[in-house]
CSV table of C-alpha atoms in Angstrom, one decimal:
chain,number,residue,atom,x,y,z
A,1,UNK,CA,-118.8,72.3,-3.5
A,2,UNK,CA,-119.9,69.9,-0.6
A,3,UNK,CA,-123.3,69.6,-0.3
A,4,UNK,CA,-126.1,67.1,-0.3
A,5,UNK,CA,-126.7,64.3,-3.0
A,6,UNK,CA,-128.7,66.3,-6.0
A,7,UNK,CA,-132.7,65.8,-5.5
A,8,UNK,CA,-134.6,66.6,-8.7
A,9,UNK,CA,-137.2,69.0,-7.7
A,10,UNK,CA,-140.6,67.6,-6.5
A,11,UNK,CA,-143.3,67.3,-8.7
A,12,UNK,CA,-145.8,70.6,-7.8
A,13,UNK,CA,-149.2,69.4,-6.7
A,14,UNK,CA,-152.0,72.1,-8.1
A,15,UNK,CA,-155.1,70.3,-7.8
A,16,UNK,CA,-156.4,68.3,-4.5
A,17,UNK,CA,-156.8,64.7,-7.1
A,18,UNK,CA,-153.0,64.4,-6.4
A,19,UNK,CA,-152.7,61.0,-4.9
A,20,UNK,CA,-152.8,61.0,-0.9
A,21,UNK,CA,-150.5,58.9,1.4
A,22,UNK,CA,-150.6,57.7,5.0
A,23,UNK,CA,-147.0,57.8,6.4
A,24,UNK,CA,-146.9,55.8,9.4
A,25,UNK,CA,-143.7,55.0,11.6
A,26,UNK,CA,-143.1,58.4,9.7
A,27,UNK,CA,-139.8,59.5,11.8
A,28,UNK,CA,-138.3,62.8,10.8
A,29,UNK,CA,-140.1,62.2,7.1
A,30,UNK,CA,-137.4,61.4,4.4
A,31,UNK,CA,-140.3,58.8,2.6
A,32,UNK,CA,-142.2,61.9,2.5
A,33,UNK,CA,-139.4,63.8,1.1
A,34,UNK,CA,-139.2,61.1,-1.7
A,35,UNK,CA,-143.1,60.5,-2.7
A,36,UNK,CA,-142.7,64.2,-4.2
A,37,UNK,CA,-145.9,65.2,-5.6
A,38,UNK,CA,-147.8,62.5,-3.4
A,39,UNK,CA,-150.2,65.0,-0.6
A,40,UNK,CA,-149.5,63.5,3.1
A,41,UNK,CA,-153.0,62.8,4.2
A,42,UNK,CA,-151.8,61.7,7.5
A,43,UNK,CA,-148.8,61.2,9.5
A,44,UNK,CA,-147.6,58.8,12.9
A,45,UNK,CA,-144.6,58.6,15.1
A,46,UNK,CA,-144.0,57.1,18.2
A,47,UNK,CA,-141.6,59.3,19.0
A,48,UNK,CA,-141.7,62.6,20.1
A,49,UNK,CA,-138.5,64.0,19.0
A,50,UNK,CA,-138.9,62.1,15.4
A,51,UNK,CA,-142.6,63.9,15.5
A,52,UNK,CA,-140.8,67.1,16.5
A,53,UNK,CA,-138.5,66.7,13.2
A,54,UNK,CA,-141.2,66.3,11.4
A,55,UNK,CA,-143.1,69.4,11.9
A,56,UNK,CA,-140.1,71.4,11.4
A,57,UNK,CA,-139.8,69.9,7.6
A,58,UNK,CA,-143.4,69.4,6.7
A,59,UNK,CA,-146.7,71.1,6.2
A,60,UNK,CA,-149.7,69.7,8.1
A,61,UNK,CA,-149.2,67.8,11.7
A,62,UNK,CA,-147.7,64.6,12.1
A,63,UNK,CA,-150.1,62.4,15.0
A,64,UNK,CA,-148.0,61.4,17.6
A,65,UNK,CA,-147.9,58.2,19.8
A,66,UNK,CA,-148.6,54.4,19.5
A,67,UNK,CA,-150.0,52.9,16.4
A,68,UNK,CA,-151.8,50.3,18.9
A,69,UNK,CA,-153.7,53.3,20.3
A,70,UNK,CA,-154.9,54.8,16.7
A,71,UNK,CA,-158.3,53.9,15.2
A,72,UNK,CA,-159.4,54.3,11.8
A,73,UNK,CA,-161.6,57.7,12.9
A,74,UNK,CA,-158.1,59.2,13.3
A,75,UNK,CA,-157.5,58.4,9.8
A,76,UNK,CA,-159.1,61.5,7.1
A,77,UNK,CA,-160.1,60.4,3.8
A,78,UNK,CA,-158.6,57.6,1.2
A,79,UNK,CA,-155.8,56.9,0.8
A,80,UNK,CA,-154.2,56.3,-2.4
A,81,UNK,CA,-150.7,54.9,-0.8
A,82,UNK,CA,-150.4,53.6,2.8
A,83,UNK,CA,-146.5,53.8,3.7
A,84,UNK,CA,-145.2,51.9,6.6
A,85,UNK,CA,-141.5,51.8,7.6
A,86,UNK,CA,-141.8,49.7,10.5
A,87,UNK,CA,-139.4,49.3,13.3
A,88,UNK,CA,-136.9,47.1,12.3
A,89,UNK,CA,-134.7,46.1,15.6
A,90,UNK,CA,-136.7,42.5,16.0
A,91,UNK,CA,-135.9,41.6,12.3
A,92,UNK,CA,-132.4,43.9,11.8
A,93,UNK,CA,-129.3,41.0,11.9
A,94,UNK,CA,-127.4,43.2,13.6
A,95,UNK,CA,-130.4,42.6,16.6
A,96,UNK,CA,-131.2,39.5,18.4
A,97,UNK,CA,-134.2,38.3,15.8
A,98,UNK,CA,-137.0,38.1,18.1
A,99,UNK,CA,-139.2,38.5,14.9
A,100,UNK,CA,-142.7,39.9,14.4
A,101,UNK,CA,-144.2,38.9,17.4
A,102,UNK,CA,-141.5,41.1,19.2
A,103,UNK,CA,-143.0,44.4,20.7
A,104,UNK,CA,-141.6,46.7,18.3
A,105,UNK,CA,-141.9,45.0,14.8
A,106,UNK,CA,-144.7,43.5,15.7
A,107,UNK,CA,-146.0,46.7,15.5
A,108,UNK,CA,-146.4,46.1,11.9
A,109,UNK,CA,-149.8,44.2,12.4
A,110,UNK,CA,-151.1,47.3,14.5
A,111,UNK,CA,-150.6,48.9,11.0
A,112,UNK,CA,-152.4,45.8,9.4
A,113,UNK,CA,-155.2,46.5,12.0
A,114,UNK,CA,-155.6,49.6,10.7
A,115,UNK,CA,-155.6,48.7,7.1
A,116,UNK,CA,-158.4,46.5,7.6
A,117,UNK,CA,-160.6,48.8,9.2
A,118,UNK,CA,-160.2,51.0,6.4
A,119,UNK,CA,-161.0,48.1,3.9
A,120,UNK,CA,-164.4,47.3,6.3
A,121,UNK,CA,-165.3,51.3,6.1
A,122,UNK,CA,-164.5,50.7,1.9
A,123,UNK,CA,-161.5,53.0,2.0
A,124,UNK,CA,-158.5,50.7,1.5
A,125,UNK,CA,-155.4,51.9,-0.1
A,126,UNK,CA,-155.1,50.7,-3.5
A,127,UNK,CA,-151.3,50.9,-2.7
A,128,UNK,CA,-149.5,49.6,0.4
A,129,UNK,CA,-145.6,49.8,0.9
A,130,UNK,CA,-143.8,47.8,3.9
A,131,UNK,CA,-140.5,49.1,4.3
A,132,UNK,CA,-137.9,47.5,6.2
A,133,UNK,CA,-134.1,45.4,6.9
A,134,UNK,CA,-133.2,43.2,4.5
A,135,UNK,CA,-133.4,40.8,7.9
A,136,UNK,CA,-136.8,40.8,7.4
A,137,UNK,CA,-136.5,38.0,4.5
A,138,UNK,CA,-135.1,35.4,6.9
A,139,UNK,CA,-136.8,36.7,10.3
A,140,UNK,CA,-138.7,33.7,11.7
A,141,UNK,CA,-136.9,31.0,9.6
A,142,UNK,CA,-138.9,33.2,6.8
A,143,UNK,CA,-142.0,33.2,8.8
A,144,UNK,CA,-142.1,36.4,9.4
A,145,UNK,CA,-141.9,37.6,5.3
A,146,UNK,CA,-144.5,34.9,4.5
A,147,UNK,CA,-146.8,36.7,7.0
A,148,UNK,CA,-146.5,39.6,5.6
A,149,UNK,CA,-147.3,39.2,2.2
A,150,UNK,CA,-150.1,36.3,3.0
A,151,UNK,CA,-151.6,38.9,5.1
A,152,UNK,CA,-151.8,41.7,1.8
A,153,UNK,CA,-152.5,38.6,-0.6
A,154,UNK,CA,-155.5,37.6,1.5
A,155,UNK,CA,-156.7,41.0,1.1
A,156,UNK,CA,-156.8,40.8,-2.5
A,157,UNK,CA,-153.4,42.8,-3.5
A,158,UNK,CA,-151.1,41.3,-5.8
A,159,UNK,CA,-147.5,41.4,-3.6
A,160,UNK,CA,-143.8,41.5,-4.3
A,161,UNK,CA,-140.9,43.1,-2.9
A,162,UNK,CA,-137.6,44.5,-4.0
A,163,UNK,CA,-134.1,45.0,-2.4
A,164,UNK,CA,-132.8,48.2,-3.0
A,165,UNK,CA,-129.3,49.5,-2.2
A,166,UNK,CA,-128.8,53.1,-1.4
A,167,UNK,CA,-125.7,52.6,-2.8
A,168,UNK,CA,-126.8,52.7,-6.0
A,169,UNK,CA,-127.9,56.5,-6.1
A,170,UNK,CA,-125.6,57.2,-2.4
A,171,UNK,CA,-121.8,56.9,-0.9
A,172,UNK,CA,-123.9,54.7,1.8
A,173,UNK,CA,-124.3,51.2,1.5
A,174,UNK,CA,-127.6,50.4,3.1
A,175,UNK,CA,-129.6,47.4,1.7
A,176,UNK,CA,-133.8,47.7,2.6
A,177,UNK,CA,-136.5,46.0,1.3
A,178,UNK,CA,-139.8,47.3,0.5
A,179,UNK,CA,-142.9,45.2,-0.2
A,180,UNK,CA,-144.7,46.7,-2.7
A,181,UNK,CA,-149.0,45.9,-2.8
A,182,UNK,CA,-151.5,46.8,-4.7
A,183,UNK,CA,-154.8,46.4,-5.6
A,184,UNK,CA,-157.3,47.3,-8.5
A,185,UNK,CA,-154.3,49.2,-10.1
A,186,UNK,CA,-151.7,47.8,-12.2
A,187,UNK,CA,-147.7,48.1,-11.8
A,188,UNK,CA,-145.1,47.4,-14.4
A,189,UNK,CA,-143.9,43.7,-13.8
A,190,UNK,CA,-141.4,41.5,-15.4
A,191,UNK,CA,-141.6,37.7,-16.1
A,192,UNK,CA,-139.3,36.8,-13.3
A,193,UNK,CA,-136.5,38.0,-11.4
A,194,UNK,CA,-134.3,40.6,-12.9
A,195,UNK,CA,-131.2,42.9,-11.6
A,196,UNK,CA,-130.4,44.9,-9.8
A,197,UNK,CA,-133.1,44.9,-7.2
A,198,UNK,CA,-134.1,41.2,-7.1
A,199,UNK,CA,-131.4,39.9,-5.5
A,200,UNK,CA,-130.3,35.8,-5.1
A,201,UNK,CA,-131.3,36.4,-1.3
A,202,UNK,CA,-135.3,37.7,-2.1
A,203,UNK,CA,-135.4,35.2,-4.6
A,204,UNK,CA,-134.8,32.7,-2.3
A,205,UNK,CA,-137.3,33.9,0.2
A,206,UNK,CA,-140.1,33.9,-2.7
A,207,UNK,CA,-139.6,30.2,-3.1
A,208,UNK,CA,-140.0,29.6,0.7
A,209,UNK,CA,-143.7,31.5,-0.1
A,210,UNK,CA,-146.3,29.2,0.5
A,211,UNK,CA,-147.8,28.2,-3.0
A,212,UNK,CA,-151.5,30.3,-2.5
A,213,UNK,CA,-148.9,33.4,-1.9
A,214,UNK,CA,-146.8,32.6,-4.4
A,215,UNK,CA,-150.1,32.8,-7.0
A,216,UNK,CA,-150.3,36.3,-6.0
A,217,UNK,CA,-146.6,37.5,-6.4
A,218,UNK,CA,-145.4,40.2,-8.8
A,219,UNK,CA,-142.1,40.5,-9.8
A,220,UNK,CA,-142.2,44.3,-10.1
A,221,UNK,CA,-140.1,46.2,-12.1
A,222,UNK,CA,-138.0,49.7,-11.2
A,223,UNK,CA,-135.4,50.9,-13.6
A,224,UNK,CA,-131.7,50.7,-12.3
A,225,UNK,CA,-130.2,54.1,-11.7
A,226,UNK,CA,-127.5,55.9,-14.1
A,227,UNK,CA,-123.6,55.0,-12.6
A,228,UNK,CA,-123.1,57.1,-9.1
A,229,UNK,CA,-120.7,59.4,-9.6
A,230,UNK,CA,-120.9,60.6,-5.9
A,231,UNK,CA,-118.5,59.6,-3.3
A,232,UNK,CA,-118.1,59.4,0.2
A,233,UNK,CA,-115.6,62.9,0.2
A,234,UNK,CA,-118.1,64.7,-2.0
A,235,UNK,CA,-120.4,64.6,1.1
A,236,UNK,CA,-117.5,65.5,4.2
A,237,UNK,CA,-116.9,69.1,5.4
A,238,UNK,CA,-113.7,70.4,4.6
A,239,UNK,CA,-110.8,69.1,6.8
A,240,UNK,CA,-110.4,72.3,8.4
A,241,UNK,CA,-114.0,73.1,9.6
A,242,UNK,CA,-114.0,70.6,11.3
A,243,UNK,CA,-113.2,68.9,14.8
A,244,UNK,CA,-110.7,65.6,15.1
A,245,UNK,CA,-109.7,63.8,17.6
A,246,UNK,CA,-106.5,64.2,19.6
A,247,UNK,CA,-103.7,62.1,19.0
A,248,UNK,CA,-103.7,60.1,21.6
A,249,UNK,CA,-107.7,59.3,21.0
A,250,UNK,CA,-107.0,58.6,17.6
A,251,UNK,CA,-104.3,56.2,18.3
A,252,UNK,CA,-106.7,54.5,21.1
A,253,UNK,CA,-109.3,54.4,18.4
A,254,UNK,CA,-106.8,53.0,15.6
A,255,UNK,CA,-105.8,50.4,18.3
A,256,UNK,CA,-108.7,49.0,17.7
A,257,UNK,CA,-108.2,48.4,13.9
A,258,UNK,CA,-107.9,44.5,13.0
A,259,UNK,CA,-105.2,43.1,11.7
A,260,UNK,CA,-106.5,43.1,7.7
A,261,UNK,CA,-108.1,46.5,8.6
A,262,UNK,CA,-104.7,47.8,9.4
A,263,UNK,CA,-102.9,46.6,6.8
A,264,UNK,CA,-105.3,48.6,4.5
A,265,UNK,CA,-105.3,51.4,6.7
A,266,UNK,CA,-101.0,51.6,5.9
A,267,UNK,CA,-101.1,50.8,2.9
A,268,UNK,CA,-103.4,54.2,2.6
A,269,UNK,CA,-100.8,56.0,4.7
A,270,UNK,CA,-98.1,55.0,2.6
A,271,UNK,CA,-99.4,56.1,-0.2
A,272,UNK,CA,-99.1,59.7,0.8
A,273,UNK,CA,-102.0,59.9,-1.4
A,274,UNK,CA,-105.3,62.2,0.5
A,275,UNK,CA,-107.6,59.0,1.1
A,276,UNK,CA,-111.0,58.8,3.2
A,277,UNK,CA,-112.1,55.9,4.8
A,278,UNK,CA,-115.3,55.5,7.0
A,279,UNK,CA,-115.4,53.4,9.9
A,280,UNK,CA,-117.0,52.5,12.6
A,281,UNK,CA,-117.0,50.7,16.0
A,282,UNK,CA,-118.3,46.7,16.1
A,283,UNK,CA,-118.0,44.5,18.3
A,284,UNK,CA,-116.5,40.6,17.2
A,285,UNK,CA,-116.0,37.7,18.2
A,286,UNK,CA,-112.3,36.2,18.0
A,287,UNK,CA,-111.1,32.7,19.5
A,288,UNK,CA,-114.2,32.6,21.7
A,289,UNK,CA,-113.4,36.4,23.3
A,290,UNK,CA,-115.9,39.3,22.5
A,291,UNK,CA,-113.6,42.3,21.0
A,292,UNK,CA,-114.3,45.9,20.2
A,293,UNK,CA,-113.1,46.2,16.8
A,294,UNK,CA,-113.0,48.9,14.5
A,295,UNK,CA,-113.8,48.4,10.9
A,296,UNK,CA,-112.6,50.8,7.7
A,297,UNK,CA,-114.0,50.7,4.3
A,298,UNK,CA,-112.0,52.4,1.7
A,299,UNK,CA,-113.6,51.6,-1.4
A,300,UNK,CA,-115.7,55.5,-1.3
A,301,UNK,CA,-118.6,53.7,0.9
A,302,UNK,CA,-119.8,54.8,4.4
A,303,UNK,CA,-121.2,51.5,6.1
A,304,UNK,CA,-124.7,51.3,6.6
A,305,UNK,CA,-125.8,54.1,8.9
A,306,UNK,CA,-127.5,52.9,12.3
A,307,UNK,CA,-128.3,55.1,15.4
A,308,UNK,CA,-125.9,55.9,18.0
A,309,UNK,CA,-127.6,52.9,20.2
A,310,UNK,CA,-128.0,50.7,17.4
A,311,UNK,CA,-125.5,47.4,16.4
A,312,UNK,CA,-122.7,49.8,15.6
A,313,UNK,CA,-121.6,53.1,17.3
A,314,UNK,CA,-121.4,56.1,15.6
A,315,UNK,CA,-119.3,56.3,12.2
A,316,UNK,CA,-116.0,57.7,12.3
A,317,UNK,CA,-114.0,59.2,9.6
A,318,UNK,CA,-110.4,58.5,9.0
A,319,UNK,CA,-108.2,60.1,6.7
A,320,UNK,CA,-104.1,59.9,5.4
A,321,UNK,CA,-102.7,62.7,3.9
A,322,UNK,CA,-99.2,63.4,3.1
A,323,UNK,CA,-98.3,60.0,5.3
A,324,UNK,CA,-100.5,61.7,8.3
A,325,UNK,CA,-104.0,59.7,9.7
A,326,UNK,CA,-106.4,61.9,11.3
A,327,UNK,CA,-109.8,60.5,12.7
A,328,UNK,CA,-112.8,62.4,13.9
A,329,UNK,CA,-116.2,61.1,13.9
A,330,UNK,CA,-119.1,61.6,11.2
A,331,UNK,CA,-121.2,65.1,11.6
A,332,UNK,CA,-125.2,64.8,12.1
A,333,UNK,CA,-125.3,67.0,8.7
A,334,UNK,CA,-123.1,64.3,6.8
A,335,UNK,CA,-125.3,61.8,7.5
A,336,UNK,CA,-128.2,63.4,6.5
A,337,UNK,CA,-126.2,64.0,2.8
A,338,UNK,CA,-125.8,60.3,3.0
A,339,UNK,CA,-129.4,60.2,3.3
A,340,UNK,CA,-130.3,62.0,0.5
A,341,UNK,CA,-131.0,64.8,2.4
A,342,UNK,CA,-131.0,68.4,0.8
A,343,UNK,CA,-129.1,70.9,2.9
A,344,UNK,CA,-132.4,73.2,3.5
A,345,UNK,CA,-133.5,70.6,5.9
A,346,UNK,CA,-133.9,71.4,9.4
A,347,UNK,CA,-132.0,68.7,11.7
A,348,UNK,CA,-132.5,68.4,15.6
A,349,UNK,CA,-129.9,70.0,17.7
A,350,UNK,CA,-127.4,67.9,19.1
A,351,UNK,CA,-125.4,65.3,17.4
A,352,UNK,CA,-126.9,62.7,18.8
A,353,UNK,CA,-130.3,63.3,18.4
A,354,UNK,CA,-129.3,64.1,14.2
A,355,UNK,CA,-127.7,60.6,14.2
A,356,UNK,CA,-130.7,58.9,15.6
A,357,UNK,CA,-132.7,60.4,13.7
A,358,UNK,CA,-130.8,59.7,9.5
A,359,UNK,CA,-129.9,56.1,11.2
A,360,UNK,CA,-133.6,55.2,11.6
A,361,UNK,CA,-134.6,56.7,8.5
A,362,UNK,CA,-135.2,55.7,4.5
A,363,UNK,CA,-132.9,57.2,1.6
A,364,UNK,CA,-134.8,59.8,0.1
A,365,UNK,CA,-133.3,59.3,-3.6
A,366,UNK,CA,-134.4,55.3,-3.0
A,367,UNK,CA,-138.0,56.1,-2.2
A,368,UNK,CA,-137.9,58.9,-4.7
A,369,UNK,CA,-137.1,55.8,-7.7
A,370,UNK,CA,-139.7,53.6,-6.4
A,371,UNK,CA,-142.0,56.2,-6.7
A,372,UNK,CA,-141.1,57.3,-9.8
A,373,UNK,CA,-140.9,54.0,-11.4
A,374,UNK,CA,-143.7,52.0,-10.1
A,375,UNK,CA,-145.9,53.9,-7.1
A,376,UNK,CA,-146.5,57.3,-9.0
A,377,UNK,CA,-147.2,55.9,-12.4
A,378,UNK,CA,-149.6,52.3,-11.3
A,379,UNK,CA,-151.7,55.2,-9.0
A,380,UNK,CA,-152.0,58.3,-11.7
A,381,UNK,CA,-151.9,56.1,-14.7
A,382,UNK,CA,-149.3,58.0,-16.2
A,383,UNK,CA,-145.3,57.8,-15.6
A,384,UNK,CA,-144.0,60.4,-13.5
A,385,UNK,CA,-142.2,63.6,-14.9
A,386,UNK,CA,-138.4,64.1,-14.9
């Protein structure tokens, strides 16, 4: 059956000591979806559809609007976990870099504002999470990652980070990197760098860490997941329920195809074999001419999902049968399976708005490890139940 990828069942929360979170930057709520067991104490969005998602997923009421105009009276209680997935366009590579001090990521230190008004009132997290693009590590000639963590080391939380693939637990490859921080609790850390989620790339943007931040880094560990045995078909609708593209927009679409893209593309086709490939629109640069090219991964992947506005257009699907190619372009309800997301989960209507919303979000079975293998257990003392 085509469905959504498995999600063990949350953790049931029967007394009020279960640890509290503050989601902000909260979206549509797939972190949520993955700290199972955690009780959201608060939630923040921008955005108004995002917020609207939200509510139609969670319990409680998500606060809606700038995190510039919050204040820490908006804020009930303490926190155990404060969880920020911060815009990401300023650091994505796929945007044009402007960094932290751009508008929107910058919006991480209205977080950080936050954070330390809560540490001045004596209700500081004891656990912080920064989630964001891999871009992040190299943003600012790696200014902007040294801010970040100099900012939570000042503040007396021991700080590191991993990079974790979505494609280890997902038919999605989509790289983030969360910077994990806490304080007066104690994670499970290693003596150095180790695989999978400690990658050449973060490695290298630890030793660019000032030495003072450096002192207060923790290599922390999170078991690798068992083999995915999920591929990008297990996640489609059948061929006939949905809708493709005519014949002639496919072949205007397939004209787009470079040359080593092709190649693969009829190598598939000639195969006669059924095989699904996921592509999507990006624009390139060739002999000095900007091109709108259209690039095919056939290795049981989608590419990284991104929203219909984003540094990619919406993800197609392509797929040979019998000698025949067929394209149409990837459902709002297929990207939220490639999310993690179970099927009992309320999208927005329209496509559009669906794709905006999974292409902004987190994997939920990504949060769901971190939590299980580091968060859950360093803030209940105990590791978390299967």
């Amino acid at each position: 059956m085509l469905g959504a990828m498995p999600i063990r069942p949350a953790r049931v929360v029967t007394t009020p000591e279960a640890p509290g979170v503050y989601e902000f930057f909260a979206g549509g709520g797939l972190a949520g979806l993955g700290l199972a067991g955690f009780r959201t104490l608060f939630a923040n969005d921008i955005d108004a559809a995002k917020a609207a998602s939200w509510r139609a997923n969670h319990p409680g009421e998500i606060h809606p609007g700038d995190v510039w105009d919050l204040t820490t009276a908006d804020l009930p209680g303490r926190p155990d976990l404060a969880w920020a997935s911060s815009p990401c366009q300023d650091v994505s590579l796929a945007g044009a870099r402007a960094g932290l001090e751009a508008r929107r990521s910058g919006a991480f230190w209205g977080f950080w504002r936050l954070m330390q008004g809560l540490d001045a009132e004596g209700r500081g997290p004891p656990a912080i999470v920064i989630e964001n693009v891999t871009g992040l590590l190299t943003s600012g000639a790696g200014a902007d990652f040294a801010a970040v963590c100099a900012a939570l080391v000042a503040a007396g939380y021991r700080v590191g980070a991993l990079e974790m693939d979505a494609a280890l637990w997902l038919p999605q490859s989509r790289p983030r990197l969360f910077i994990v921080a806490l304080r007066g609790v104690e994670g499970v850390e290693g003596a150095g760098p180790e695989g999978p989620f400690h990658t050449p790339r973060l490695v290298a943007a630890h030793g660019r860490l000032p030495e003072p931040v450096r002192a207060g880094w923790a290599w922390w560990r999170v078991a690798a997941p068992p083999r995915r045995n999920l591929d990008l078909a297990g996640v489609l609708e059948p061929d006939a329920a949905v809708d493709w593209l005519s014949v002639d927009q496919t072949g205007a679409l397939l004209a787009l195809t470079a040359p080593p893209h092709r190649a693969r593309l009829e190598a598939a086709r000639a195969s006669g074999e059924h095989r699904v490939a996921a592509a999507f629109r990006r624009v390139r640069v060739e002999g000095g001419v900007k091109l709108q090219r259209l690039e095919l991964r056939l290795d049981g992947l989608a590419g990284c999902l991104r929203t219909p506005s984003g540094g990619s257009s919406r993800q197609y699907v392509i797929v040979c049968d019998a000698g025949a190619v067929r394209a149409r372009r990837l459902t709002g309800r297929e990207a939220a399976r490639l999310m993690g997301v179970p099927e009992t989960w309320h999208l927005p209507p329209g496509e559009t708005a669906a794709l905006k919303l999974m292409g902004d979000a987190v994997a939920v079975p990504v949060v769901r490890a971190l939590s299980d293998g580091l968060l859950w257990p360093a803030l209940t003392g105990r590791r978390a139940a299967a």
